[in-house]
Amino acid sequence: MPDRTDLIYAYDGSFEGLMCCVFESYTQKEIPSVIRPPGVQQSLFDTEKWIESDKHKADRVFNSIPVKISPSAQELVKLGFLTCAPHKELLIYHFLRLGFNYGNKVMTMLTDATVCSLQKAVRYLTSESHKFKGFARFSVYGEVLVAVIEPNNFVLPLIAMHFCDRFRSEEFMIYDKTHGMALIYQSQKAELMFVEELTLPEVDGTEAEYRRLWRQFCKTIAIEGRNNPRCRMALMPKRYWGQLTECIVRSSIK
Amino acid sequence: MKIDIYDKLTILSDSAKYDVACTSSGVDRSGKLGSIGSAVKAGICHSFSADGRCISLLKVLMTNVCIFDCKYCVNRFSNDIARVGFTPRELADLTINFYRRNYIEGLFLSSGVIQSPNNTVEQMLKALELLRNVYHFGGYIHVKAIPGADNELIARLGHLADRMSINIELPSQQSLQLLAPNKTKESILRPMGLISTKIQENSTDLVKFRHASKFVPAGQSTQLIVGATPDTDHKILTLTEGLYKRYHLKRVYFSAYMPVAEHSLLPSVNTKPPLMREHRLYQADWLLRFYGFEAQELLDEQHPNFNLQVDPKCNWALNHLEKFPLEINKAPYEMLLRVPGIGVTSARRILTARRSSLLDFSGLKKMGIVLKRAQYFITCKGRIMDGLKITSAGTIRALMTDQYQLTSPNPEQLSLFNEPFITREDVQQCLTGQI
Ligand code: SF4
C-alpha cells in the first residue's frame, strides 16, 4: 500500500465512523497519516478526505476482528475508542493493521510500540472507571440521586452496569462534565444521552446534614500519628477532589 | 445532656479507627429489585483518609462502653472517656444514607463489650437484621465477632455478614495474659475455628442445596498489633502463615502500635509507631500469599527480624545469589516472581510476550517492567544489561537499600505506581507489600 504522508481522513467521531475509515483504507489501498474527529482544527493547507459512516461497512470490519484476530482484540479496540489517548483513532487503526497481518499473535506483541500504547491507554481507562465506582458522589434531590463526575476517559459505558445493578430500585443520573454526556436510569431502564449543561437546585437540609456527617467521618477515621498526605494524594489525585464531598472546602459549598 | 448523631459518629468512628481492616472485597453479589446494594469481589475504595488509608466501609463501634480492660485499647474500662452507643435504627439509617450517596461499600461494625459478650452480639444482631431484612440492604457487611459469645450467636452473625473477623492483636499467649487479662488464646481461637468450620460446611451445603444461605462468603480476617510487645517478626510471620493454613483466613492485617496509654508493660506514649516494620510484614505477607514463599525462607531463629533497609524479597535474593542471574526468556513463572522488582503482573506480561518474541532489555522497558532492581538479577538472551558492572555482593546490597526510609521520620508507605498489582483494593489501601 502506498503510504501517503499527507493523507488525512476526517470522520464523524463515532465508533462506526472509525471502522469505516479502516474499511476505506483497505479498499483504497492507502494509509492515512491522520484520522481526524470533528472539532479538531485543520491546518491551513491540508486537505482532508471525508469518510461517511455506513453501518454495513462498519459491521464488516468490526465482525472480522474476532475471526481474523481474536475476540479479545475486538474488546481492546472497543475499549480503546473510549480512552483519552491522543490520536486514539490512529492507534486503533495501526493496531488493526498489525492484527490483520499477524492474527492472534498481535495480542502477545507487548514490545511493539502500537500494541503497548493501546494496552496502556486501555489500562488507564479501566483503572479510572474502577476509581469512579468509588469516587462518584450522589446528592439526593427529592427522590432522585444525581452525581457529577469529571473523568479523563469516557468511563460512563463501563460504570453504567455497576450503578444500575446496585441502585436497581432508585432513579439516578450520572453527569459526565468532561464529555457532556449523562447516564440516566429511570423505571429500571438506562440511557446514555448528550447533556450540554446541568444546573442543579440547592440541596435541602437532610442532604446538607449527611454531607456534614460524611465529612466528619472521613476526618475522624484518619490516625494522626500516621498522617501521610503524599500517599493519600497518590491514591486520590487532586484533580478528583473537585467533585468529592469530603474534599470540598467547607466555605465553598455552604 | 442529649448527644446527637454527629457526636456519636465522631466518638464511635474515632474509637474504631485502630482496626486497620478496611477492605470490601471477597464476594460478588448482584443487586435485586426492591432492595439496595451489591458487592464487588475486587473491593472498591471510596475515599482516602489523611493517613493514606482506603475508606471503603462505614467503620464504627456499636458502642464504646466496655467491661474489659485491655491495656492497649482506648476503650478499656479504666480509661476516662465519653461513652456513647448507637441504637440499631440510628446505625441502619446512617448506613443506608451513606450508601445511597455512594460514600461507602457498606458497614464495618465492631463493638466494646456491654454487660456480656452475648448481650453485645445481640445488639449487633439487631442492627444487622434491621439492615438486611427491613431495609433490604445488599451491600457489604464486615462484622467483628466478640470473643466469649455463644456459638449460636456467632453463627447468626455470620449469616448476615460478608466477612467476619476476630482480632488476635497480641501474637503470643504471654503477651495476652499481661495486656489483655480478660482474653485468652482459647477465647479467640475457638470462635475463629468455629467460623472456619462453618464456612467450609457452608460451601458443601451450597453445592447440595441451592438455596442454602451463605455464611461469611468473603471469609474471615484478623489483626495483629506490631510493636506493643517484644514478639519478633519471626513469631508474627510464623503465626500468620499458620492462620492462613489452619484457619483459611482471607487476610491477616498488621497494625503498628499507636501508644494510647501509659503503662509499665507498654512502650511509652512518645514511642513512634513502627511503620517501617509493619510495612516489611505486609511485604512478607504478600510473599506468602502470592509469591509462593514460606515463612521459614524469610526469617529464622538466627535472623528473627526483618532488615529495615532491604525488603524481604530482595534480602532473600541477596542471600541466594547462586540462583541468579536468571534468563528472562527461559525462567519459569515461579522463579520470575523471585526476582527483586518483578511482581505478579510483570511476570505474567513476560510470559505473554515470550510467546511471540525473544525479549531483550529494551523490550522489557517498553512493556513497563521496572529494571532498577531487576537488572542485577537477570540476563536477556544470555547477556547482562549493557554497561552494568557488578563488583561484589556487597555493592549490590548497598544498591538495593531503601535509603530514603532512613532519613524520614514517617517512612514512606509504598505508593505503587510503578508496581503491578493483584487486586486494586490491595493496592489502594496502601497497606500492602507488593515488591
Ligand atoms: S474488649 Fe475490645 S473494646 Fe474492650 S478493651 Fe478489649 S480491645 Fe478494647
XYZ file of C-alpha atoms and ligand atoms in Angstrom:
697
model
C 0.000 0.000 0.000
C 1.267 3.495 -0.781
C 1.999 5.396 2.395
C 0.959 8.912 1.509
C 2.183 11.051 4.335
C -0.297 13.801 3.568
C -3.428 11.677 3.542
C -5.937 12.838 6.109
C -9.221 11.132 6.912
C -11.990 13.055 8.604
C -14.897 11.200 10.169
C -17.961 11.917 12.285
C -16.373 10.890 15.609
C -18.419 7.712 16.051
C -17.011 4.243 16.513
C -18.860 3.196 13.385
C -17.199 6.044 11.513
C -13.771 4.896 12.618
C -14.462 1.357 11.414
C -15.411 2.904 8.045
C -12.035 4.657 7.932
C -10.400 1.242 8.285
C -12.657 -0.085 5.521
C -11.770 2.806 3.236
C -8.046 2.395 3.810
C -8.189 -1.299 2.894
C -10.397 -0.921 -0.164
C -8.435 2.070 -1.488
C -5.094 0.522 -0.514
C -3.923 3.695 1.164
C -2.649 4.602 4.612
C -3.859 7.776 6.299
C -1.381 9.724 8.412
C -4.126 11.388 10.426
C -7.671 10.319 11.303
C -9.467 13.395 12.460
C -12.620 13.586 14.588
C -14.928 16.613 14.259
C -13.936 19.755 16.093
C -10.209 19.392 15.548
C -8.702 22.394 13.809
C -7.172 21.651 10.463
C -4.052 23.441 9.365
C -4.079 25.918 6.521
C -3.069 23.760 3.627
C -4.094 20.241 4.357
C -6.964 18.688 2.503
C -8.940 16.048 4.234
C -10.910 13.193 2.822
C -14.356 12.856 4.390
C -15.279 9.291 5.322
C -19.010 8.757 5.530
C -20.342 6.455 8.263
C -22.010 3.364 6.882
C -23.363 0.678 9.160
C -22.816 -2.086 6.662
C -19.138 -1.292 6.070
C -18.519 -0.732 9.774
C -20.038 -4.111 10.620
C -17.886 -5.850 8.072
C -14.728 -4.509 9.673
C -15.899 -4.963 13.264
C -17.169 -8.509 12.742
C -13.987 -9.568 11.033
C -11.882 -8.724 14.116
C -12.768 -11.758 16.263
C -12.422 -14.040 13.246
C -9.180 -12.715 11.804
C -7.533 -11.612 15.042
C -9.298 -12.645 18.264
C -12.299 -11.776 20.429
C -10.025 -10.110 22.962
C -8.613 -7.892 20.212
C -12.158 -6.805 19.392
C -12.708 -5.947 23.033
C -9.446 -3.997 23.136
C -10.453 -1.949 20.100
C -13.886 -1.202 21.548
C -12.355 -0.054 24.821
C -9.553 1.803 23.048
C -12.170 4.045 21.495
C -13.348 5.187 24.955
C -9.856 6.209 26.088
C -8.432 9.686 26.161
C -5.248 8.632 24.334
C -4.152 11.350 21.960
C -4.734 10.160 18.386
C -6.580 7.089 19.645
C -8.027 6.684 16.132
C -4.630 6.198 14.567
C -3.553 3.925 17.401
C -6.577 1.683 16.849
C -6.081 1.810 13.108
C -2.439 0.705 13.323
C -3.300 -1.944 15.856
C -5.844 -3.385 13.442
C -3.337 -3.333 10.587
C -0.917 -5.312 12.731
C -3.712 -7.634 13.756
C -4.933 -8.328 10.229
C -1.319 -9.007 9.357
C -0.192 -11.201 12.279
C -3.532 -12.539 13.517
C -3.986 -13.630 17.101
C -0.276 -13.179 17.790
C -0.672 -9.396 17.937
C -2.072 -9.708 21.458
C 1.258 -11.042 22.691
C 3.419 -8.466 20.890
C 3.820 -6.403 24.035
C 7.111 -4.872 22.959
C 5.566 -3.315 19.865
C 5.033 0.434 20.287
C 1.462 0.409 18.953
C 0.333 -2.617 20.921
C 1.808 -1.432 24.179
C 0.455 2.116 23.768
C -3.044 0.856 23.105
C -2.939 -1.565 26.014
C -1.610 1.140 28.294
C -4.386 3.524 27.257
C -6.991 0.839 27.940
C -5.462 0.075 31.319
C -5.804 3.756 32.201
C -9.440 3.670 31.103
C -10.307 0.596 33.122
C -8.483 1.771 36.203
C -10.125 5.180 36.009
C -13.551 3.624 35.642
C -12.850 1.453 38.669
C -11.938 4.605 40.598
C -15.216 6.253 39.696
C -17.201 3.336 41.047
C -15.915 4.648 44.362
C -15.475 8.355 43.701
C -18.873 9.219 42.199
C -20.804 11.128 44.876
C -24.560 11.283 44.680
C -26.703 14.012 46.162
C -30.343 13.395 46.847
C -32.821 15.760 45.190
C -36.312 14.693 46.169
C -36.411 11.073 45.019
C -33.599 11.351 42.513
C -29.868 10.773 43.002
C -27.508 12.927 40.967
C -23.733 12.620 40.630
C -21.349 14.806 38.657
C -18.024 13.358 37.526
C -15.079 14.726 35.546
C -13.113 11.748 34.239
C -10.370 11.976 31.629
C -11.550 8.833 29.836
C -15.120 8.174 28.782
C -15.966 5.858 31.654
C -19.777 6.007 31.656
C -20.310 2.896 29.491
C -18.008 0.956 31.835
C -19.616 2.003 35.101
C -23.246 2.016 33.935
C -23.921 -1.647 34.724
C -22.425 -1.359 38.178
C -24.643 1.512 39.292
C -27.803 0.262 37.592
C -27.376 -3.038 39.396
C -26.546 -1.519 42.747
C -29.289 1.103 42.708
C -31.798 -1.059 40.910
C -34.853 0.388 42.614
C -33.664 4.005 42.557
C -33.765 6.721 39.943
C -30.456 8.358 39.260
C -28.302 10.323 36.883
C -24.530 10.448 36.474
C -23.427 13.516 34.570
C -20.007 13.388 32.905
C -18.986 17.027 32.712
C -15.854 16.335 30.665
C -17.658 14.610 27.814
C -21.043 16.319 28.058
C -22.874 13.025 28.480
C -25.169 11.636 31.136
C -26.304 8.216 32.204
C -29.932 8.360 33.195
C -31.611 5.482 34.997
C -35.375 5.550 35.383
C -38.017 2.850 35.806
C -35.315 0.168 35.541
C -34.115 1.492 32.201
C -30.759 3.096 31.500
C -29.971 5.550 28.764
C -26.879 7.477 27.709
C -27.555 10.928 26.356
C -25.866 14.187 25.432
C -26.266 16.826 28.111
C -24.617 20.140 27.388
C -25.038 21.722 30.759
C -26.570 20.847 34.058
C -27.730 23.274 36.705
C -28.660 21.687 39.992
C -31.016 23.188 42.555
C -29.939 23.977 46.111
C -29.758 20.921 48.336
C -32.177 20.517 51.220
C -31.393 20.292 54.926
C -31.217 16.491 55.079
C -28.745 16.359 52.233
C -26.591 19.050 53.839
C -26.668 17.136 57.109
C -25.481 13.864 55.564
C -22.674 15.695 53.808
C -21.635 17.135 57.144
C -21.696 13.693 58.774
C -19.674 12.178 55.961
C -17.013 14.888 56.116
C -16.724 14.433 59.833
C -16.395 10.661 59.457
C -13.607 10.987 56.884
C -11.741 13.377 59.148
C -12.122 11.281 62.270
C -11.202 7.929 60.786
C -7.628 9.027 59.971
C -4.974 8.194 62.564
C -2.978 11.371 63.236
C 0.191 9.502 64.091
C 0.202 8.000 60.589
C -0.513 11.171 58.669
C 0.672 10.657 55.100
C -0.588 13.296 52.678
C 1.695 12.118 49.869
C 0.311 8.636 49.923
C -3.211 9.991 50.012
C -2.514 12.282 47.086
C -1.006 9.455 45.042
C -4.082 7.290 45.545
C -6.609 10.074 45.186
C -5.037 12.773 42.996
C -6.145 16.371 43.475
C -7.960 16.516 40.170
C -10.698 14.257 41.561
C -11.261 16.397 44.621
C -13.488 18.949 42.926
C -16.448 16.555 42.995
C -15.711 14.750 46.254
C -17.999 15.858 49.061
C -15.358 15.165 51.699
C -12.612 17.139 49.953
C -14.509 20.282 49.039
C -13.574 23.092 51.381
C -16.441 23.982 53.605
C -16.900 27.631 52.778
C -17.335 26.972 49.092
C -20.342 24.718 49.475
C -22.141 26.369 52.382
C -27.148 16.075 78.017
C -28.548 14.894 74.736
C -25.933 13.513 72.419
C -26.791 13.923 68.760
C -25.870 11.642 65.916
C -22.953 13.849 64.853
C -21.253 13.447 68.211
C -21.961 9.739 68.327
C -20.478 9.275 64.895
C -17.407 11.244 65.904
C -16.805 9.250 69.069
C -17.639 5.839 67.653
C -15.601 6.202 64.479
C -12.718 7.667 66.441
C -12.559 4.588 68.642
C -12.968 2.224 65.688
C -10.103 3.640 63.645
C -7.344 1.458 65.080
C -8.804 -1.524 63.311
C -6.853 -1.397 60.085
C -9.024 -3.736 58.027
C -10.816 -1.507 55.587
C -11.471 -3.660 52.575
C -14.761 -4.570 50.997
C -13.530 -7.468 48.920
C -14.041 -11.178 48.544
C -17.595 -11.539 47.307
C -19.617 -10.750 44.209
C -23.320 -10.231 44.740
C -25.617 -8.562 42.265
C -28.418 -6.206 43.196
C -32.072 -7.163 43.452
C -35.212 -5.293 42.579
C -36.799 -3.968 45.746
C -33.515 -3.900 47.608
C -30.474 -1.666 47.566
C -26.884 -2.680 47.140
C -24.426 -5.131 45.691
C -20.932 -6.392 46.412
C -17.876 -6.417 44.170
C -15.239 -9.076 44.599
C -12.284 -6.804 43.945
C -13.475 -4.317 46.553
C -13.950 -0.602 45.974
C -12.259 2.294 47.725
C -14.495 5.323 48.068
C -12.045 7.753 49.532
C -8.673 8.011 51.238
C -8.165 9.485 54.670
C -5.299 11.814 55.587
C -3.195 8.827 56.662
C -3.443 7.391 53.147
C -5.725 4.508 54.090
C -8.643 3.458 51.961
C -12.123 4.374 53.161
C -14.482 1.729 51.948
C -16.798 0.947 54.825
C -18.556 2.946 57.483
C -16.276 1.777 60.265
C -17.838 2.333 63.661
C -18.423 0.731 67.001
C -21.935 -0.125 68.150
C -20.807 1.307 71.485
C -17.519 2.221 73.121
C -18.759 1.099 76.509
C -16.587 -1.833 77.549
C -16.392 -4.015 80.630
C -12.960 -5.308 79.645
C -9.662 -3.654 80.323
C -7.253 -4.464 77.523
C -4.258 -2.275 78.265
C -3.531 -1.265 74.664
C -7.072 -0.155 73.850
C -8.665 3.319 74.054
C -11.993 1.826 75.034
C -10.654 -0.066 78.049
C -12.808 0.115 81.137
C -10.229 2.084 83.136
C -9.904 4.850 80.526
C -11.798 8.011 81.367
C -13.591 8.925 78.140
C -17.114 9.792 76.987
C -19.205 6.655 76.412
C -21.965 6.508 73.820
C -23.793 3.956 71.699
C -25.853 3.820 68.512
C -29.342 2.416 68.567
C -29.801 -0.243 65.860
C -32.049 2.153 63.946
C -29.602 5.057 64.055
C -26.901 2.814 62.723
C -29.079 1.365 59.964
C -30.244 4.830 58.857
C -26.709 6.155 58.744
C -25.518 3.182 56.715
C -28.318 3.381 54.162
C -27.992 7.131 53.729
C -24.231 6.963 53.255
C -24.665 4.064 50.872
C -27.249 5.783 48.665
C -24.875 8.685 48.191
C -22.146 6.224 47.220
C -19.957 7.272 50.140
C -19.361 3.661 51.166
C -19.455 -0.012 50.137
C -21.135 -0.944 53.374
C -20.679 -1.259 57.109
C -17.839 -2.434 59.316
C -19.344 -2.999 62.727
C -17.387 -3.652 65.864
C -18.196 -3.011 69.491
C -16.979 -2.723 73.026
C -18.356 -5.363 75.360
C -21.607 -4.216 77.013
C -22.647 -6.260 80.053
C -21.511 -9.530 78.485
C -20.227 -10.824 75.155
C -23.644 -12.362 74.443
C -25.513 -9.167 75.148
C -23.144 -7.290 72.846
C -23.653 -9.689 69.973
C -27.426 -9.470 70.451
C -27.258 -5.692 69.992
C -25.204 -6.101 66.848
C -27.605 -8.717 65.524
C -30.497 -6.293 65.963
C -28.752 -3.680 63.841
C -27.772 -6.124 61.110
C -31.199 -7.760 60.976
C -32.773 -4.363 60.566
C -30.386 -3.549 57.729
C -30.718 -6.829 55.894
C -34.356 -7.752 56.485
C -36.177 -4.448 56.855
C -34.055 -2.047 54.781
C -33.177 -4.834 52.307
C -29.563 -3.813 52.284
C -27.470 -5.868 49.879
C -24.149 -4.045 50.368
C -21.080 -5.308 52.175
C -21.048 -6.020 55.894
C -17.943 -6.797 57.899
C -18.649 -7.661 61.500
C -16.355 -8.367 64.408
C -17.115 -11.486 66.385
C -16.901 -10.800 70.096
C -14.659 -13.303 71.904
C -16.578 -15.196 74.545
C -20.001 -15.091 72.852
C -22.012 -18.283 72.337
C -21.518 -20.290 69.163
C -25.137 -19.969 68.207
C -24.976 -16.151 68.291
C -21.731 -16.041 66.327
C -23.308 -18.306 63.725
C -26.282 -15.958 63.377
C -23.957 -13.021 62.852
C -22.195 -14.996 60.147
C -25.370 -15.451 58.138
C -25.893 -11.694 57.976
C -22.308 -10.653 57.293
C -19.963 -10.982 54.329
C -16.807 -11.005 56.358
C -16.100 -11.685 59.997
C -13.023 -11.001 61.990
C -11.682 -11.675 65.419
C -8.585 -9.723 66.232
C -5.821 -11.684 67.861
C -3.956 -8.409 68.461
C -1.161 -9.888 70.562
C 0.941 -12.539 68.905
C 1.633 -14.694 71.947
C -0.111 -16.195 74.962
C 2.280 -14.430 77.357
C 1.524 -11.031 75.869
C -2.190 -11.712 76.021
C -2.003 -12.650 79.675
C -0.156 -9.482 80.537
C -2.047 -6.992 78.443
C -5.498 -8.414 77.825
C -6.289 -10.137 81.104
C -9.930 -10.775 80.108
C -8.998 -12.624 76.950
C -7.319 -15.938 76.440
C -5.858 -17.623 73.420
C -8.752 -20.063 73.687
C -11.453 -17.376 73.715
C -10.032 -16.025 70.449
C -9.140 -19.201 68.627
C -12.346 -21.063 69.445
C -14.683 -18.703 67.541
C -12.092 -18.437 64.785
C -12.153 -22.203 64.412
C -15.941 -22.200 64.546
C -16.185 -19.666 61.728
C -13.640 -21.535 59.667
C -15.538 -24.823 60.041
C -18.866 -23.150 59.309
C -17.503 -21.589 56.134
C -16.374 -24.987 54.939
C -19.622 -26.746 55.825
C -21.496 -23.967 54.097
C -19.570 -24.392 50.879
C -20.632 -28.038 50.688
C -24.215 -27.097 51.662
C -24.285 -24.622 48.833
C -23.452 -27.374 46.420
C -26.125 -29.658 47.889
C -28.924 -27.152 48.435
C -29.084 -24.342 46.002
C -30.893 -22.044 48.422
C -28.773 -22.560 51.494
C -27.991 -19.093 52.858
C -24.380 -18.042 52.603
C -22.162 -17.986 55.642
C -19.453 -15.287 55.680
C -18.941 -15.546 51.904
C -15.983 -13.150 51.924
C -14.142 -15.168 54.556
C -12.566 -14.144 57.830
C -9.649 -11.942 58.740
C -7.712 -10.918 61.824
C -5.315 -8.240 63.024
C -2.020 -8.419 64.891
C -0.507 -5.466 66.710
C 3.151 -4.897 65.928
C 5.466 -3.309 68.434
C 3.391 -3.321 71.615
C 5.191 -6.414 72.881
C 8.656 -7.929 72.412
C 7.361 -10.564 69.955
C 9.679 -10.908 66.950
C 8.810 -10.682 63.257
C 9.649 -14.381 63.023
C 6.989 -15.170 65.596
C 4.435 -12.906 63.910
C 5.080 -14.253 60.434
C 5.014 -17.891 61.503
C 1.725 -17.252 63.287
C 0.404 -15.546 60.149
C 1.357 -18.487 57.981
C -0.338 -20.849 60.422
C -3.522 -18.772 60.323
C -3.659 -18.938 56.536
C -3.053 -22.664 56.526
C -5.051 -23.828 59.539
C -7.908 -21.362 59.671
C -8.006 -20.481 55.973
C -8.060 -16.781 56.774
C -8.514 -14.416 53.846
C -6.302 -11.711 55.312
C -4.071 -11.063 58.273
C -3.647 -7.350 58.981
C -0.789 -5.788 60.884
C -1.177 -2.653 62.898
C 1.828 -0.670 64.069
C 1.213 0.029 67.730
C -0.002 3.549 68.457
C 0.645 4.285 72.108
C -2.696 5.201 73.640
C -1.952 4.600 77.300
C 0.862 4.959 79.802
C 1.503 1.501 81.198
C 4.590 -0.115 82.590
C 4.206 -3.065 80.224
C 3.738 -0.975 77.092
C 6.074 1.236 75.073
C 5.986 4.831 76.339
C 3.433 7.202 74.860
C 6.166 9.048 72.999
C 7.146 5.994 71.015
C 6.747 6.393 67.260
C 4.633 3.673 65.682
C 6.936 1.159 63.927
C 5.526 1.855 60.476
C 8.534 0.525 58.603
C 8.382 -2.751 60.454
C 4.672 -3.003 59.732
C 5.435 -2.338 56.088
C 8.020 -5.149 55.952
C 5.494 -7.534 57.461
C 2.961 -6.624 54.786
C 5.578 -7.253 52.132
C 6.361 -10.632 53.647
C 2.639 -11.417 53.889
C 2.395 -10.807 50.145
C 5.294 -13.128 49.530
C 3.400 -15.840 51.403
C 0.087 -15.244 49.669
C 1.044 -14.528 46.083
C 4.702 -15.322 45.503
C 4.963 -18.874 46.750
C 7.322 -18.129 49.638
C 7.264 -19.851 53.010
C 7.857 -18.054 56.278
C 10.978 -20.119 57.024
C 12.636 -18.943 53.820
C 12.392 -15.358 55.002
C 13.228 -15.498 58.708
C 14.611 -17.975 61.224
C 15.775 -18.165 64.827
C 19.129 -16.609 63.905
C 17.513 -13.789 61.934
C 14.261 -13.200 63.788
C 13.564 -9.699 62.470
C 13.325 -8.102 59.053
C 16.047 -5.859 57.802
C 14.534 -2.392 57.745
C 16.782 -1.257 54.910
C 16.183 -4.062 52.437
C 12.804 -5.513 51.551
C 12.254 -9.211 52.354
C 12.311 -10.438 48.771
C 15.485 -8.548 47.951
C 17.017 -9.837 51.118
C 16.169 -13.403 50.145
C 17.669 -12.874 46.677
C 20.874 -11.413 48.114
C 21.229 -14.448 50.335
C 20.693 -16.752 47.346
C 22.872 -15.183 44.682
C 23.749 -18.688 43.465
C 20.249 -18.880 41.918
C 20.895 -15.821 39.738
C 21.180 -14.403 37.137
C 18.009 -15.736 35.634
C 17.428 -15.894 31.893
C 14.256 -13.924 31.225
C 13.408 -15.929 28.106
C 13.534 -19.285 29.895
C 12.884 -18.861 33.610
C 9.690 -20.455 34.919
C 6.970 -18.226 36.369
C 7.755 -19.194 39.977
C 11.341 -18.039 39.574
C 10.431 -14.819 37.748
C 8.386 -13.935 40.798
C 11.508 -14.230 42.928
C 13.418 -11.557 41.032
C 13.539 -8.297 43.015
C 11.414 -5.731 41.210
C 9.335 -8.224 39.246
C 5.821 -8.629 40.569
C 2.889 -10.748 39.535
C 1.750 -8.515 36.671
C 5.260 -8.133 35.276
C 5.880 -11.858 35.446
C 2.619 -12.557 33.620
C 3.430 -9.983 30.987
C 6.804 -11.592 30.408
C 5.143 -14.983 29.916
C 2.727 -13.481 27.386
C 5.365 -11.549 25.447
C 7.723 -14.549 25.321
C 5.181 -16.350 23.188
C 5.790 -14.070 20.203
C 9.403 -12.980 20.506
C 12.718 -13.275 22.312
C 12.898 -10.485 24.869
C 15.745 -8.041 25.347
C 16.240 -5.277 27.906
C 14.699 -2.545 25.771
C 11.668 -4.755 25.151
C 11.247 -5.249 28.890
C 11.344 -1.493 29.404
C 8.727 -0.948 26.730
C 6.462 -3.423 28.463
C 6.632 -1.279 31.574
C 8.903 -3.550 33.597
C 10.999 -1.642 36.088
C 14.621 -2.703 35.818
C 16.099 -0.622 38.613
C 16.495 -3.651 40.845
C 15.784 -6.484 38.480
C 18.753 -5.665 36.203
C 21.241 -7.183 38.666
C 19.454 -10.498 38.704
C 18.579 -11.236 35.101
C 20.003 -11.856 31.644
C 18.279 -11.433 28.278
C 19.369 -13.827 25.520
C 22.238 -14.829 27.782
C 23.634 -11.329 28.263
C 23.576 -8.995 31.204
C 22.450 -5.436 30.674
C 24.864 -3.222 28.730
C 27.081 -1.091 30.894
C 26.241 -2.941 34.074
C 29.220 -3.687 36.272
C 28.841 -5.844 39.297
C 31.767 -5.833 41.628
C 30.586 -7.702 44.677
C 27.590 -8.899 46.549
C 28.199 -6.048 48.971
C 27.806 -3.469 46.230
C 24.520 -4.950 45.153
C 23.288 -4.971 48.698
C 24.101 -1.284 49.001
C 22.250 -0.583 45.768
C 19.145 -2.381 46.999
C 18.892 -0.346 50.161
C 15.827 1.814 50.638
C 17.879 4.807 51.703
C 15.114 7.346 51.755
C 13.405 5.498 54.512
C 16.159 6.131 56.981
C 16.034 9.893 56.832
C 12.294 10.305 57.024
C 10.569 10.083 60.392
C 7.429 8.858 58.684
C 8.593 6.076 56.449
C 7.073 6.124 53.029
C 4.337 3.629 52.596
C 4.578 2.163 49.169
C 2.989 4.249 46.527
C 2.679 1.566 43.980
C 2.743 3.398 40.762
C 5.488 1.602 39.001
C 4.390 -1.618 40.586
C 1.869 -4.055 39.270
C -0.855 -5.400 41.441
C -3.225 -8.234 42.152
C -6.470 -6.635 43.172
C -6.964 -2.929 43.153
C -8.171 -2.927 46.666
C -4.915 -4.399 47.868
C -3.009 -1.627 46.234
C -5.247 1.184 47.126
C -5.484 0.637 50.773
C -1.816 1.441 50.969
C -1.029 -1.225 53.486
C 0.434 -3.671 51.097
C 3.692 -5.252 50.344
C 3.899 -5.549 46.595
C 7.553 -5.923 45.754
S -12.574 -5.917 74.671
Fe -12.180 -4.783 72.784
S -13.058 -2.755 73.156
Fe -12.921 -3.754 75.116
S -10.976 -3.065 75.946
Fe -10.564 -5.015 74.930
S -9.971 -4.457 72.850
Fe -10.929 -2.636 73.768
